[in-house]
């Protein structure tokens, strides 16, 4: 299906670029600090959205992040600092270095990135994920930041660049083209393949049920990869724009490490957020579709709240987070009963946590304790991850990993679900379902179909 509903992005950068250059020159002439990354910003009076700006630029490296409230939105181009790890064993070191970097940089500097799911799958690590590494975090060169209705343009400069900003100026052209390009998402689907197929899915579920009876595992989250082939190259930022419109109350993210390859998604699930020593997290597990009218929607919600099987699946995640926060926090609180999180396509059981971190705890400790939760892995955690590696015929990569940002006194990470990778003419969607005693192949397959519904709708219009 061809979609032609989006509008053109129109903005004249002729005034803003000279002003930004002046601010960059001013900081290079000012008394030098020992900040590892300096930051200059320019207030904007513009209706150009960060996604439109992302699309119009020819930069190789691009990032986008927006929170669930819609109050904060950031698009980033280029790389002032880049931290990566090839091995999952080195992820903790990279997070520690990211924390040091932002703590030794100007106020407001954030480093954005993601971490893969620890299991590689039985076929090993896929070439699709090579450029993403086991983790990859970036301080963008340029950012367009929107906080509520206020927008600003930001340039991040490494300490060594203050001596000679010419390289920064040379990068302005590709990042601030007066492109006015159409933000049309115009694609036709040539084919769709589900991996595993339904028969393979049903066979795996039968095998997992036998594992339950043997006491090997109690819960496992199995995923499906849906590969959509387009007739022409997919415009990933335009798809992101459609997805963000179709999926309110979600984290929206986009990571493009190189031209032609991007990982994007709309996740409803928070891994954690931190402001100083205050932490928040949540359990999100148990699913029903939305009803076609208010009464059927209410009935489906009540059915979810009263389902022994769904509540049992949810409890594994609640207990997992309780155990993590017990080790991380001086104290924490949790809501006694799950509530309903209602999204456009589905509704979930949600239990919220808040706590006060112990003084010595840093973000790498939090990520190590919480990621991956049993909402995307299972219980017992290692046994479930090992079984996932045996069962799933593809590499999850960053799907069901963690994506977000780390700042000087705060951080926020989401669970990278409801996501897909765009590579040329191909879109690979990933979504999973929690399998416990009482699960059936047909219902879990249908649940995944509901979860990827927003992405499919964004594609097909």
PDB file of N, CA and C in Angstrom, residues 11 13 100 153 158 181 183 194 263 306 347 358 396 400 436:
ATOM      1  N   UNK A  11      12.180  24.664   6.565  1.00  0.00           N
ATOM      2  CA  UNK A  11      12.826  25.542   7.536  1.00  0.00           C
ATOM      3  C   UNK A  11      14.085  26.113   6.922  1.00  0.00           C
ATOM      4  N   UNK A  13      17.633  27.564   7.483  1.00  0.00           N
ATOM      5  CA  UNK A  13      18.693  27.574   8.481  1.00  0.00           C
ATOM      6  C   UNK A  13      19.644  28.764   8.325  1.00  0.00           C
ATOM      7  N   UNK A 100      31.394   8.056  33.734  1.00  0.00           N
ATOM      8  CA  UNK A 100      32.529   8.955  33.962  1.00  0.00           C
ATOM      9  C   UNK A 100      32.524  10.101  32.950  1.00  0.00           C
ATOM     10  N   UNK A 153      18.884  24.144  19.505  1.00  0.00           N
ATOM     11  CA  UNK A 153      19.904  23.481  18.712  1.00  0.00           C
ATOM     12  C   UNK A 153      21.161  23.406  19.564  1.00  0.00           C
ATOM     13  N   UNK A 158      34.245  18.086  21.953  1.00  0.00           N
ATOM     14  CA  UNK A 158      35.244  17.466  22.816  1.00  0.00           C
ATOM     15  C   UNK A 158      36.306  18.505  23.192  1.00  0.00           C
ATOM     16  N   UNK A 181      12.860  18.268   2.252  1.00  0.00           N
ATOM     17  CA  UNK A 181      12.480  17.004   1.616  1.00  0.00           C
ATOM     18  C   UNK A 181      11.092  16.564   2.071  1.00  0.00           C
ATOM     19  N   UNK A 183       8.420  14.289   3.656  1.00  0.00           N
ATOM     20  CA  UNK A 183       8.431  13.270   4.691  1.00  0.00           C
ATOM     21  C   UNK A 183       7.359  12.229   4.391  1.00  0.00           C
ATOM     22  N   UNK A 194       7.370 -15.114   8.386  1.00  0.00           N
ATOM     23  CA  UNK A 194       7.465 -15.243   9.836  1.00  0.00           C
ATOM     24  C   UNK A 194       8.434 -16.362  10.189  1.00  0.00           C
ATOM     25  N   UNK A 263      17.834   0.721  13.761  1.00  0.00           N
ATOM     26  CA  UNK A 263      17.005  -0.014  14.711  1.00  0.00           C
ATOM     27  C   UNK A 263      16.057   0.997  15.345  1.00  0.00           C
ATOM     28  N   UNK A 306      -8.144 -10.697  36.039  1.00  0.00           N
ATOM     29  CA  UNK A 306      -8.600 -11.873  36.797  1.00  0.00           C
ATOM     30  C   UNK A 306      -8.033 -13.191  36.279  1.00  0.00           C
ATOM     31  N   UNK A 347      -3.459  -4.073  25.778  1.00  0.00           N
ATOM     32  CA  UNK A 347      -3.417  -3.619  27.167  1.00  0.00           C
ATOM     33  C   UNK A 347      -2.620  -4.627  27.977  1.00  0.00           C
ATOM     34  N   UNK A 358      21.113   2.878  47.138  1.00  0.00           N
ATOM     35  CA  UNK A 358      22.218   2.981  48.071  1.00  0.00           C
ATOM     36  C   UNK A 358      23.266   3.938  47.496  1.00  0.00           C
ATOM     37  N   UNK A 396      18.550 -12.170  18.363  1.00  0.00           N
ATOM     38  CA  UNK A 396      17.753 -11.041  18.842  1.00  0.00           C
ATOM     39  C   UNK A 396      18.478  -9.710  18.709  1.00  0.00           C
ATOM     40  N   UNK A 400      14.766  -6.693  22.695  1.00  0.00           N
ATOM     41  CA  UNK A 400      14.617  -7.084  24.102  1.00  0.00           C
ATOM     42  C   UNK A 400      15.841  -6.722  24.936  1.00  0.00           C
ATOM     43  N   UNK A 436       4.132 -19.849  29.953  1.00  0.00           N
ATOM     44  CA  UNK A 436       4.094 -20.516  31.254  1.00  0.00           C
ATOM     45  C   UNK A 436       3.160 -21.716  31.125  1.00  0.00           C
TER      46      UNK A 436
END
